[in-house]
Amino acid sequence: MNQRRQFFKLAGLTGAAVASAAVSRVAMAGLPEPVIRSGPETAAPYLPPDGRPYRPVVTLNGWTLPWRMNKGVKEFHLIAEPVMREFAPGMTVQLWGYNGQSPGPTIEVVEGDQVRIFVTNRLPEHTSMHWHGQRLPNGMDGVSGLTQPPIPPGKTFVYEFTARRPGTFMYHPHADEMTQMAMGMMGAWVTHPKHPHPQIDQVDRDFIFLINAYDVEPGASVPNIMTMNDFNLWSWNSRVFPGIDSLPVRQGDKVRIRVGNLTMTNHPIHIHGHEFTVTGTDGGPVPKTARWPEVTTDVGVGQMRQIEFIADEPGDWAFHCHKSHHTMNAMGHNLPTMIGVDQRAVARKIHQLIPGYMAMGSNGMAEMGMMEMPLPENTLPMMTGEGPFGSLEMGGMFTVLKVRKDQKPGDYTDPGWYEAPANTRARLYEGPLPESLRQKSVQKSVKDAGKAADVHSGHQGHVMPEKASEDAALKVVKPRQHQH
């Protein structure tokens, strides 16, 4: 840990020094001033100050990168650098990202824009920039060693192309990907349509985020970049619930959510209380004739999905990945299942050696989220998101769609928890329990089988004891079960 911290400290200092030495002040003055932002809060939509107008997106726990117009060209400046990212209060991770954050800021342009992006490398190794899903000249595709030489530490490369088609895209390195992607180097890109598009509807709310995964051992602050499958922090824009902001909307709003996946597994994204249609991918808008209603859509590795729905049901609706272990936060692997195991005797013995020891998992995983136990520094407990009725038993890839009648247009502040109208919430039932229909059915089967056994044995009209009736029922029913 100390070696890693020292490495990052030196990397940051060295990167900044090399950048200053390699790029003259005159050259730096010719670049757009880099905008840096490190806070984890969801920023308000960035209204375009110039260039073609568009309706902006809202990046979940992120922001949109400002630009400058230079003789009709929209210029951006991305800084690849070590960053500190708060995953949730109580846990901060050392990542690599852009302009102070991981993922980097969202880039928004309009179809037909001439785009120029300066990429300055302040990492301790070379990098590049791939514009995932874009139609552009081959030399601008950003594959280190194939379409360009890598960007050395301290140097700045420039990419120029026309945003040729509207849609939702991503950017990420194509250089030492196993390290740089695992360290969080990625960002979202949105190209808005220049004119009304027959396959792209206007919406009232437009959200975007990227799915990412990390392996950060308890007590550590740097991801294990060698992990292939067993990640323990499943995140949206490098945030985990309860650190992921809610999605507040006005009842009746048409809502679009854009989701990109740069992890090593697929994610079935599920919404409660509404159905949606998949209206776009990173290949472009889906023709309206090819859409159908869903409540879950699978976002594969390296894919983007754009979903749309009318938020017409008021309330607090869960929105999450439907892989259960992706909504838990940090968890261990290769642990035995202890459900139903009485651990009290062994726990007493272990407690004599380790006073703080607690047996866990005898009654399920929920008890682990409720236990207050000491954790290593910079480690989040499991499943500790809180709701209005106690623990949500959720972490990781989970947030809440908050539909409110009185949410003002353009207002993205959290409205608090939903107050359900009278008699519309599940409640404790304390009245008499109705007799089970299944129990009636079983009793009738036993009675009928007993009568059949009487007839078969020539004892019609005689009353058989209850046990004998049950035995006869089994004899009659068993062959029928065998036939099935």
Short mmCIF file of C-alpha atoms in Angstrom, two decimals:
data_model
loop_
_atom_site.label_atom_id
_atom_site.label_comp_id
_atom_site.label_asym_id
_atom_site.label_seq_id
_atom_site.Cartn_x
_atom_site.Cartn_y
_atom_site.Cartn_z
CA MET A 1 0.00 0.00 0.00
CA ASN A 2 2.74 2.47 0.90
CA GLN A 3 4.55 1.68 -2.35
CA ARG A 4 1.38 2.26 -4.34
CA ARG A 5 0.67 5.56 -2.61
CA GLN A 6 4.20 6.71 -3.21
CA PHE A 7 3.91 5.64 -6.85
CA PHE A 8 0.78 7.73 -7.39
CA LYS A 9 2.26 10.69 -5.58
CA LEU A 10 5.36 10.61 -7.76
CA ALA A 11 3.28 9.96 -10.89
CA GLY A 12 1.20 13.05 -10.29
CA LEU A 13 4.21 15.26 -9.58
CA THR A 14 6.26 13.85 -12.45
CA GLY A 15 3.38 14.10 -14.90
CA ALA A 16 2.77 17.72 -14.07
CA ALA A 17 6.48 18.54 -14.31
CA VAL A 18 6.92 16.79 -17.65
CA ALA A 19 3.83 18.50 -19.04
CA SER A 20 5.16 21.89 -18.05
CA ALA A 21 8.57 21.19 -19.52
CA ALA A 22 7.34 19.61 -22.75
CA VAL A 23 4.73 22.18 -23.72
CA SER A 24 5.80 25.80 -23.91
CA ARG A 25 3.67 28.57 -22.45
CA VAL A 26 3.06 29.91 -25.94
CA ALA A 27 1.79 26.52 -27.10
CA MET A 28 -0.34 26.05 -23.99
CA ALA A 29 -1.84 29.50 -24.52
CA GLY A 30 -3.09 28.31 -27.90
CA LEU A 31 -5.06 25.45 -26.35
CA PRO A 32 -8.50 25.70 -24.77
CA GLU A 33 -8.14 26.15 -21.04
CA PRO A 34 -8.72 22.76 -19.39
CA VAL A 35 -11.74 22.70 -17.11
CA ILE A 36 -11.22 20.57 -13.98
CA ARG A 37 -13.96 19.31 -11.68
CA SER A 38 -13.56 16.81 -8.84
CA GLY A 39 -16.87 16.84 -6.94
CA PRO A 40 -19.06 13.71 -7.21
CA GLU A 41 -22.41 15.51 -7.41
CA THR A 42 -24.61 15.47 -10.50
CA ALA A 43 -24.11 18.78 -12.28
CA ALA A 44 -26.95 20.76 -13.81
CA PRO A 45 -27.37 20.41 -17.58
CA TYR A 46 -24.80 22.46 -19.49
CA LEU A 47 -26.72 24.87 -21.72
CA PRO A 48 -24.74 25.52 -24.92
CA PRO A 49 -23.33 29.07 -24.78
CA ASP A 50 -22.59 29.12 -28.52
CA GLY A 51 -22.60 26.88 -31.56
CA ARG A 52 -25.69 25.00 -32.69
CA PRO A 53 -28.43 24.75 -30.03
CA TYR A 54 -29.48 21.43 -28.50
CA ARG A 55 -31.26 20.05 -25.44
CA PRO A 56 -28.44 18.94 -23.07
CA VAL A 57 -28.11 15.68 -21.18
CA VAL A 58 -27.58 15.25 -17.45
CA THR A 59 -24.63 13.05 -16.49
CA LEU A 60 -25.37 10.99 -13.37
CA ASN A 61 -22.78 12.03 -10.76
CA GLY A 62 -20.90 13.81 -13.51
CA TRP A 63 -20.84 16.84 -15.79
CA THR A 64 -20.47 18.09 -19.38
CA LEU A 65 -17.14 19.43 -20.64
CA PRO A 66 -17.24 23.10 -21.76
CA TRP A 67 -15.69 24.06 -25.09
CA ARG A 68 -14.63 27.13 -27.03
CA MET A 69 -15.57 28.06 -30.58
CA ASN A 70 -12.52 28.78 -32.74
CA LYS A 71 -13.36 29.90 -36.30
CA GLY A 72 -16.36 27.60 -36.46
CA VAL A 73 -14.61 24.62 -34.83
CA LYS A 74 -15.74 23.31 -31.44
CA GLU A 75 -12.57 22.78 -29.36
CA PHE A 76 -12.25 20.66 -26.20
CA HIS A 77 -9.30 19.90 -23.93
CA LEU A 78 -9.03 16.57 -22.10
CA ILE A 79 -6.34 15.96 -19.48
CA ALA A 80 -5.49 12.29 -18.82
CA GLU A 81 -4.27 12.20 -15.22
CA PRO A 82 -4.40 10.42 -11.83
CA VAL A 83 -7.57 11.38 -9.95
CA MET A 84 -9.24 10.72 -6.61
CA ARG A 85 -12.81 9.48 -6.87
CA GLU A 86 -15.23 9.18 -3.96
CA PHE A 87 -17.29 6.03 -4.61
CA ALA A 88 -19.58 6.81 -1.67
CA PRO A 89 -19.07 8.71 1.58
CA GLY A 90 -16.39 6.84 3.50
CA MET A 91 -14.51 5.43 0.52
CA THR A 92 -12.21 7.19 -1.94
CA VAL A 93 -10.26 5.36 -4.64
CA GLN A 94 -7.15 6.40 -6.56
CA LEU A 95 -7.99 6.11 -10.26
CA TRP A 96 -6.88 7.43 -13.62
CA GLY A 97 -9.33 9.66 -15.44
CA TYR A 98 -9.82 12.94 -17.23
CA ASN A 99 -10.08 16.52 -15.99
CA GLY A 100 -10.21 15.60 -12.32
CA GLN A 101 -12.74 12.77 -12.52
CA SER A 102 -13.31 9.18 -13.51
CA PRO A 103 -15.20 8.75 -15.72
CA GLY A 104 -14.23 11.91 -17.51
CA PRO A 105 -16.74 14.62 -18.40
CA THR A 106 -19.39 14.00 -21.05
CA ILE A 107 -18.71 15.58 -24.45
CA GLU A 108 -21.79 17.00 -26.18
CA VAL A 109 -21.80 18.12 -29.82
CA VAL A 110 -24.32 18.47 -32.65
CA GLU A 111 -24.46 16.46 -35.84
CA GLY A 112 -22.30 18.20 -38.44
CA ASP A 113 -20.05 19.96 -35.88
CA GLN A 114 -16.37 20.27 -36.74
CA VAL A 115 -14.70 18.97 -33.58
CA ARG A 116 -11.12 19.41 -32.36
CA ILE A 117 -10.07 17.66 -29.12
CA PHE A 118 -6.70 18.25 -27.49
CA VAL A 119 -5.60 15.34 -25.28
CA THR A 120 -2.78 16.07 -22.83
CA ASN A 121 -1.12 13.11 -21.12
CA ARG A 122 -0.21 13.57 -17.45
CA LEU A 123 -0.01 9.85 -16.72
CA PRO A 124 3.25 8.02 -15.91
CA GLU A 125 2.93 6.03 -19.17
CA HIS A 126 1.83 6.61 -22.77
CA THR A 127 -1.86 6.65 -23.73
CA SER A 128 -4.18 7.32 -26.68
CA MET A 129 -7.85 8.18 -27.26
CA HIS A 130 -10.37 6.04 -29.11
CA TRP A 131 -13.73 7.58 -30.03
CA HIS A 132 -15.94 4.52 -29.58
CA GLY A 133 -18.65 4.18 -32.25
CA GLN A 134 -17.74 7.29 -34.26
CA ARG A 135 -17.48 7.52 -38.05
CA LEU A 136 -14.20 9.37 -38.64
CA PRO A 137 -10.93 9.26 -40.63
CA ASN A 138 -8.88 6.16 -39.83
CA GLY A 139 -5.96 8.20 -38.50
CA MET A 140 -8.24 9.74 -35.83
CA ASP A 141 -9.50 6.40 -34.44
CA GLY A 142 -6.97 6.40 -31.61
CA VAL A 143 -5.57 2.84 -31.64
CA SER A 144 -2.02 3.09 -30.35
CA GLY A 145 0.44 1.37 -32.68
CA LEU A 146 -2.13 0.90 -35.46
CA THR A 147 -3.54 4.27 -36.42
CA GLN A 148 -1.18 6.54 -34.46
CA PRO A 149 1.89 6.53 -32.25
CA PRO A 150 1.06 6.63 -28.54
CA ILE A 151 0.86 9.93 -26.68
CA PRO A 152 4.00 10.08 -24.49
CA PRO A 153 3.82 11.39 -20.92
CA GLY A 154 3.78 15.18 -20.94
CA LYS A 155 2.75 15.50 -24.58
CA THR A 156 -0.45 16.71 -26.21
CA PHE A 157 -2.08 15.20 -29.30
CA VAL A 158 -4.95 16.73 -31.25
CA TYR A 159 -7.85 14.86 -32.87
CA GLU A 160 -10.05 16.46 -35.53
CA PHE A 161 -13.15 15.12 -37.26
CA THR A 162 -16.76 15.87 -38.09
CA ALA A 163 -19.53 14.52 -35.86
CA ARG A 164 -21.22 12.71 -38.72
CA ARG A 165 -24.19 10.98 -37.10
CA PRO A 166 -26.34 11.53 -34.01
CA GLY A 167 -26.22 9.03 -31.18
CA THR A 168 -24.66 8.00 -27.88
CA PHE A 169 -20.98 7.03 -27.85
CA MET A 170 -17.99 6.66 -25.53
CA TYR A 171 -14.31 7.56 -25.40
CA HIS A 172 -11.51 5.53 -23.83
CA PRO A 173 -7.84 4.65 -24.42
CA HIS A 174 -6.64 2.02 -26.86
CA ALA A 175 -3.23 1.83 -25.15
CA ASP A 176 -2.36 -0.54 -22.29
CA GLU A 177 -6.11 -1.06 -21.98
CA MET A 178 -5.87 -3.66 -19.24
CA THR A 179 -4.33 -1.04 -16.96
CA GLN A 180 -5.97 2.14 -18.14
CA MET A 181 -9.54 0.86 -18.46
CA ALA A 182 -9.25 -0.97 -15.12
CA MET A 183 -8.09 2.31 -13.59
CA GLY A 184 -11.21 4.12 -14.80
CA MET A 185 -10.21 5.90 -18.03
CA MET A 186 -13.44 6.41 -19.96
CA GLY A 187 -16.11 8.98 -20.72
CA ALA A 188 -19.41 9.47 -22.56
CA TRP A 189 -20.08 11.29 -25.82
CA VAL A 190 -23.45 12.50 -27.14
CA THR A 191 -24.04 13.80 -30.66
CA HIS A 192 -27.39 15.56 -30.84
CA PRO A 193 -29.34 15.66 -34.14
CA LYS A 194 -28.95 18.83 -36.20
CA HIS A 195 -32.55 18.76 -37.44
CA PRO A 196 -35.71 16.96 -36.24
CA HIS A 197 -35.03 13.27 -36.78
CA PRO A 198 -37.78 10.76 -37.66
CA GLN A 199 -36.33 8.14 -35.27
CA ILE A 200 -35.26 10.49 -32.43
CA ASP A 201 -38.02 12.01 -30.27
CA GLN A 202 -37.77 15.09 -28.12
CA VAL A 203 -37.65 14.24 -24.42
CA ASP A 204 -38.12 16.21 -21.21
CA ARG A 205 -35.30 14.54 -19.23
CA ASP A 206 -32.16 13.00 -20.73
CA PHE A 207 -29.77 11.14 -18.39
CA ILE A 208 -26.48 9.37 -19.18
CA PHE A 209 -23.98 7.24 -17.26
CA LEU A 210 -21.35 4.56 -17.82
CA ILE A 211 -21.15 1.18 -16.09
CA ASN A 212 -17.76 0.31 -14.60
CA ALA A 213 -16.36 -2.31 -12.26
CA TYR A 214 -13.35 -2.39 -9.94
CA ASP A 215 -11.55 -4.77 -7.62
CA VAL A 216 -10.46 -2.80 -4.55
CA GLU A 217 -9.49 -5.00 -1.63
CA PRO A 218 -10.77 -4.01 1.85
CA GLY A 219 -8.50 -1.34 3.27
CA ALA A 220 -6.91 -0.57 -0.12
CA SER A 221 -7.41 2.50 -2.30
CA VAL A 222 -5.98 1.36 -5.66
CA PRO A 223 -7.81 -1.10 -7.96
CA ASN A 224 -6.27 -4.48 -8.69
CA ILE A 225 -5.75 -4.19 -12.45
CA MET A 226 -5.07 -7.92 -12.88
CA THR A 227 -8.65 -8.93 -12.03
CA MET A 228 -10.62 -10.47 -14.90
CA ASN A 229 -13.92 -11.60 -13.37
CA ASP A 230 -14.12 -11.29 -9.57
CA PHE A 231 -14.76 -7.56 -9.20
CA ASN A 232 -16.18 -6.38 -5.90
CA LEU A 233 -17.28 -2.81 -6.68
CA TRP A 234 -19.94 -2.57 -9.37
CA SER A 235 -20.53 1.08 -10.11
CA TRP A 236 -22.30 3.66 -12.25
CA ASN A 237 -19.95 6.49 -13.18
CA SER A 238 -17.57 5.19 -10.49
CA ARG A 239 -20.18 5.65 -7.76
CA VAL A 240 -21.92 2.94 -5.73
CA PHE A 241 -25.22 3.11 -3.89
CA PRO A 242 -25.91 4.90 -1.58
CA GLY A 243 -23.50 7.30 -3.30
CA ILE A 244 -25.39 7.28 -6.62
CA ASP A 245 -27.72 10.25 -7.04
CA SER A 246 -31.42 9.73 -7.70
CA LEU A 247 -33.16 10.41 -11.03
CA PRO A 248 -35.80 13.06 -10.24
CA VAL A 249 -38.46 13.62 -12.92
CA ARG A 250 -41.85 15.29 -13.27
CA GLN A 251 -44.90 13.06 -13.61
CA GLY A 252 -45.76 12.85 -17.30
CA ASP A 253 -42.19 13.59 -18.47
CA LYS A 254 -40.82 11.66 -21.41
CA VAL A 255 -37.52 10.33 -20.03
CA ARG A 256 -34.46 9.05 -21.85
CA ILE A 257 -31.66 7.17 -20.08
CA ARG A 258 -28.43 6.38 -21.94
CA VAL A 259 -26.29 3.57 -20.48
CA GLY A 260 -22.81 2.53 -21.66
CA ASN A 261 -20.99 -0.61 -20.49
CA LEU A 262 -17.20 -0.71 -20.26
CA THR A 263 -16.95 -3.63 -17.81
CA MET A 264 -16.04 -7.24 -18.58
CA THR A 265 -19.58 -8.64 -18.22
CA ASN A 266 -23.13 -7.87 -19.32
CA HIS A 267 -25.66 -5.99 -17.17
CA PRO A 268 -29.45 -6.49 -17.32
CA ILE A 269 -30.69 -3.00 -16.47
CA HIS A 270 -34.16 -3.08 -14.90
CA ILE A 271 -36.70 -0.42 -13.97
CA HIS A 272 -39.68 -0.73 -11.63
CA GLY A 273 -43.17 0.66 -12.18
CA HIS A 274 -42.75 1.48 -15.89
CA GLU A 275 -42.04 -0.19 -19.20
CA PHE A 276 -39.66 1.29 -21.75
CA THR A 277 -38.46 0.81 -25.28
CA VAL A 278 -34.86 0.60 -26.46
CA THR A 279 -34.65 3.54 -28.86
CA GLY A 280 -30.95 3.57 -29.66
CA THR A 281 -27.56 1.88 -29.44
CA ASP A 282 -24.02 3.03 -30.18
CA GLY A 283 -24.88 2.10 -33.77
CA GLY A 284 -27.55 4.80 -33.90
CA PRO A 285 -31.31 5.12 -33.38
CA VAL A 286 -33.41 1.95 -33.53
CA PRO A 287 -36.15 2.16 -36.18
CA LYS A 288 -39.53 2.64 -34.53
CA THR A 289 -40.86 -0.45 -36.30
CA ALA A 290 -38.20 -2.57 -34.52
CA ARG A 291 -39.01 -1.49 -30.96
CA TRP A 292 -41.03 -3.35 -28.33
CA PRO A 293 -41.84 -2.76 -24.64
CA GLU A 294 -39.43 -4.05 -21.99
CA VAL A 295 -38.76 -3.62 -18.29
CA THR A 296 -35.22 -5.04 -18.50
CA THR A 297 -32.62 -4.69 -21.23
CA ASP A 298 -29.23 -6.34 -21.36
CA VAL A 299 -26.29 -4.01 -21.94
CA GLY A 300 -23.41 -6.09 -23.28
CA VAL A 301 -19.69 -5.44 -23.02
CA GLY A 302 -18.68 -2.40 -25.05
CA GLN A 303 -22.31 -1.52 -25.84
CA MET A 304 -24.59 1.42 -25.24
CA ARG A 305 -28.35 1.25 -24.80
CA GLN A 306 -30.73 4.18 -24.93
CA ILE A 307 -34.13 3.61 -23.27
CA GLU A 308 -37.21 5.85 -23.22
CA PHE A 309 -40.48 5.85 -21.28
CA ILE A 310 -43.26 8.09 -19.98
CA ALA A 311 -42.86 8.62 -16.21
CA ASP A 312 -46.59 8.45 -15.49
CA GLU A 313 -46.55 6.49 -12.20
CA PRO A 314 -45.73 8.67 -9.16
CA GLY A 315 -43.46 7.22 -6.52
CA ASP A 316 -39.92 6.07 -5.73
CA TRP A 317 -39.07 3.36 -8.25
CA ALA A 318 -35.97 1.16 -8.07
CA PHE A 319 -33.61 1.28 -11.05
CA HIS A 320 -30.78 -1.23 -10.96
CA CYS A 321 -28.76 -4.02 -12.51
CA HIS A 322 -30.65 -7.29 -12.10
CA LYS A 323 -27.55 -9.34 -11.28
CA SER A 324 -28.00 -9.58 -7.53
CA HIS A 325 -24.32 -9.50 -6.61
CA HIS A 326 -23.95 -6.25 -8.57
CA THR A 327 -26.16 -4.49 -6.01
CA MET A 328 -24.16 -5.38 -2.90
CA ASN A 329 -21.00 -3.25 -2.79
CA ALA A 330 -17.73 -4.86 -1.71
CA MET A 331 -18.08 -8.56 -0.94
CA GLY A 332 -15.73 -11.47 -0.55
CA HIS A 333 -15.57 -14.47 -2.85
CA ASN A 334 -15.09 -18.19 -2.22
CA LEU A 335 -16.99 -18.04 1.08
CA PRO A 336 -19.03 -21.05 2.29
CA THR A 337 -22.82 -20.82 2.57
CA MET A 338 -23.73 -20.97 6.27
CA ILE A 339 -27.53 -20.73 6.02
CA GLY A 340 -29.11 -23.07 8.57
CA VAL A 341 -25.79 -23.82 10.32
CA ASP A 342 -25.81 -23.28 14.10
CA GLN A 343 -22.49 -21.51 14.66
CA ARG A 344 -23.00 -20.61 18.33
CA ALA A 345 -20.68 -23.26 19.80
CA VAL A 346 -17.78 -22.59 17.44
CA ALA A 347 -18.38 -18.84 17.73
CA ARG A 348 -17.93 -19.02 21.51
CA LYS A 349 -14.60 -20.82 21.09
CA ILE A 350 -13.33 -18.43 18.43
CA HIS A 351 -14.47 -15.45 20.50
CA GLN A 352 -12.12 -16.52 23.28
CA LEU A 353 -9.21 -16.12 20.85
CA ILE A 354 -10.63 -13.22 18.80
CA PRO A 355 -12.85 -11.04 21.04
CA GLY A 356 -14.36 -9.13 18.10
CA TYR A 357 -15.37 -12.22 16.13
CA MET A 358 -19.00 -12.54 14.98
CA ALA A 359 -20.54 -15.49 13.17
CA MET A 360 -22.41 -14.36 10.05
CA GLY A 361 -24.69 -15.73 7.39
CA SER A 362 -26.69 -18.33 9.36
CA ASN A 363 -29.99 -16.72 8.39
CA GLY A 364 -29.08 -15.16 5.04
CA MET A 365 -27.01 -12.21 3.83
CA ALA A 366 -29.28 -9.44 5.14
CA GLU A 367 -27.91 -9.77 8.68
CA MET A 368 -24.46 -8.85 7.37
CA GLY A 369 -25.76 -5.50 6.20
CA MET A 370 -27.27 -4.79 9.63
CA MET A 371 -24.23 -5.66 11.72
CA GLU A 372 -22.14 -2.84 13.03
CA MET A 373 -18.63 -4.17 12.98
CA PRO A 374 -15.22 -2.55 12.56
CA LEU A 375 -14.05 -2.41 8.94
CA PRO A 376 -10.64 -1.60 7.48
CA GLU A 377 -10.10 2.05 6.66
CA ASN A 378 -11.52 3.19 3.32
CA THR A 379 -13.89 0.20 3.08
CA LEU A 380 -17.65 0.33 2.52
CA PRO A 381 -19.98 -2.09 4.32
CA MET A 382 -22.27 -4.29 2.26
CA MET A 383 -25.88 -3.48 1.34
CA THR A 384 -26.24 -0.44 3.60
CA GLY A 385 -28.34 1.94 1.53
CA GLU A 386 -31.11 3.39 3.70
CA GLY A 387 -34.69 4.11 2.68
CA PRO A 388 -37.70 5.57 4.51
CA PHE A 389 -38.53 2.16 6.03
CA GLY A 390 -35.05 1.04 7.02
CA SER A 391 -32.27 -0.69 5.17
CA LEU A 392 -32.74 -1.11 1.43
CA GLU A 393 -30.17 -3.94 1.56
CA MET A 394 -28.72 -2.57 -1.66
CA GLY A 395 -25.38 -1.21 -2.76
CA GLY A 396 -23.46 -0.99 -6.01
CA MET A 397 -25.54 -0.54 -9.18
CA PHE A 398 -28.76 0.85 -7.74
CA THR A 399 -30.58 4.15 -7.64
CA VAL A 400 -34.13 5.49 -7.44
CA LEU A 401 -36.29 7.03 -10.16
CA LYS A 402 -38.32 9.67 -8.30
CA VAL A 403 -41.51 10.60 -10.15
CA ARG A 404 -43.33 13.61 -8.68
CA LYS A 405 -46.34 15.57 -9.86
CA ASP A 406 -44.95 18.84 -8.48
CA GLN A 407 -41.34 18.47 -9.73
CA LYS A 408 -40.74 21.58 -11.82
CA PRO A 409 -39.46 21.31 -15.40
CA GLY A 410 -35.67 21.40 -15.40
CA ASP A 411 -35.49 20.83 -11.62
CA TYR A 412 -33.07 17.98 -10.81
CA THR A 413 -32.98 18.38 -7.03
CA ASP A 414 -33.89 15.33 -4.97
CA PRO A 415 -37.50 15.67 -3.77
CA GLY A 416 -37.06 13.38 -0.76
CA TRP A 417 -39.00 10.17 -0.12
CA TYR A 418 -42.42 9.57 -1.60
CA GLU A 419 -45.53 9.93 0.58
CA ALA A 420 -47.97 7.29 -0.66
CA PRO A 421 -51.71 8.12 -0.63
CA ALA A 422 -53.82 6.44 2.04
CA ASN A 423 -54.42 2.70 1.59
CA THR A 424 -51.94 2.40 -1.27
CA ARG A 425 -48.99 0.93 0.63
CA ALA A 426 -48.45 -2.69 1.65
CA ARG A 427 -49.06 -3.00 5.38
CA LEU A 428 -49.07 -5.48 8.24
CA TYR A 429 -52.18 -7.68 8.26
CA GLU A 430 -53.48 -8.63 11.70
CA GLY A 431 -56.89 -10.14 10.87
CA PRO A 432 -57.88 -13.83 10.60
CA LEU A 433 -55.99 -15.79 7.99
CA PRO A 434 -58.12 -17.41 5.28
CA GLU A 435 -58.00 -21.21 5.09
CA SER A 436 -55.49 -22.31 2.52
CA LEU A 437 -57.04 -23.33 -0.79
CA ARG A 438 -54.24 -25.83 -1.19
CA GLN A 439 -55.08 -27.36 2.20
CA LYS A 440 -58.73 -27.77 1.14
CA SER A 441 -57.62 -29.38 -2.11
CA VAL A 442 -55.37 -31.89 -0.31
CA GLN A 443 -58.10 -32.80 2.17
CA LYS A 444 -60.58 -33.37 -0.67
CA SER A 445 -58.08 -35.56 -2.54
CA VAL A 446 -57.52 -37.70 0.57
CA LYS A 447 -61.27 -38.05 1.14
CA ASP A 448 -61.98 -38.99 -2.49
CA ALA A 449 -59.09 -41.45 -2.54
CA GLY A 450 -60.44 -43.11 0.62
CA LYS A 451 -63.84 -43.61 -1.01
CA ALA A 452 -62.20 -45.09 -4.07
CA ALA A 453 -60.22 -47.51 -1.92
CA ASP A 454 -63.43 -48.60 -0.15
CA VAL A 455 -65.13 -49.43 -3.42
CA HIS A 456 -62.09 -51.29 -4.72
CA SER A 457 -61.81 -53.46 -1.56
CA GLY A 458 -65.52 -54.28 -1.38
CA HIS A 459 -66.11 -52.24 1.79
CA GLN A 460 -68.46 -49.69 0.25
CA GLY A 461 -70.39 -47.91 2.96
CA HIS A 462 -67.92 -48.73 5.75
CA VAL A 463 -66.12 -45.84 7.46
CA MET A 464 -62.34 -46.21 7.33
CA PRO A 465 -60.01 -44.72 9.96
CA GLU A 466 -58.25 -41.46 8.88
CA LYS A 467 -54.81 -43.09 8.68
CA ALA A 468 -56.16 -45.89 6.49
CA SER A 469 -57.77 -43.29 4.21
CA GLU A 470 -54.44 -41.49 3.81
CA ASP A 471 -52.68 -44.77 2.99
CA ALA A 472 -55.36 -45.60 0.44
CA ALA A 473 -55.04 -42.13 -1.08
CA LEU A 474 -51.32 -42.63 -1.54
CA LYS A 475 -51.93 -45.96 -3.24
CA VAL A 476 -54.40 -44.38 -5.64
CA VAL A 477 -52.49 -41.19 -6.33
CA LYS A 478 -48.99 -42.65 -6.65
CA PRO A 479 -49.47 -44.35 -10.07
CA ARG A 480 -50.81 -41.08 -11.50
CA GLN A 481 -47.72 -39.22 -10.26
CA HIS A 482 -45.54 -41.90 -11.82
CA GLN A 483 -47.24 -41.43 -15.18
CA HIS A 484 -46.31 -37.76 -15.16
#
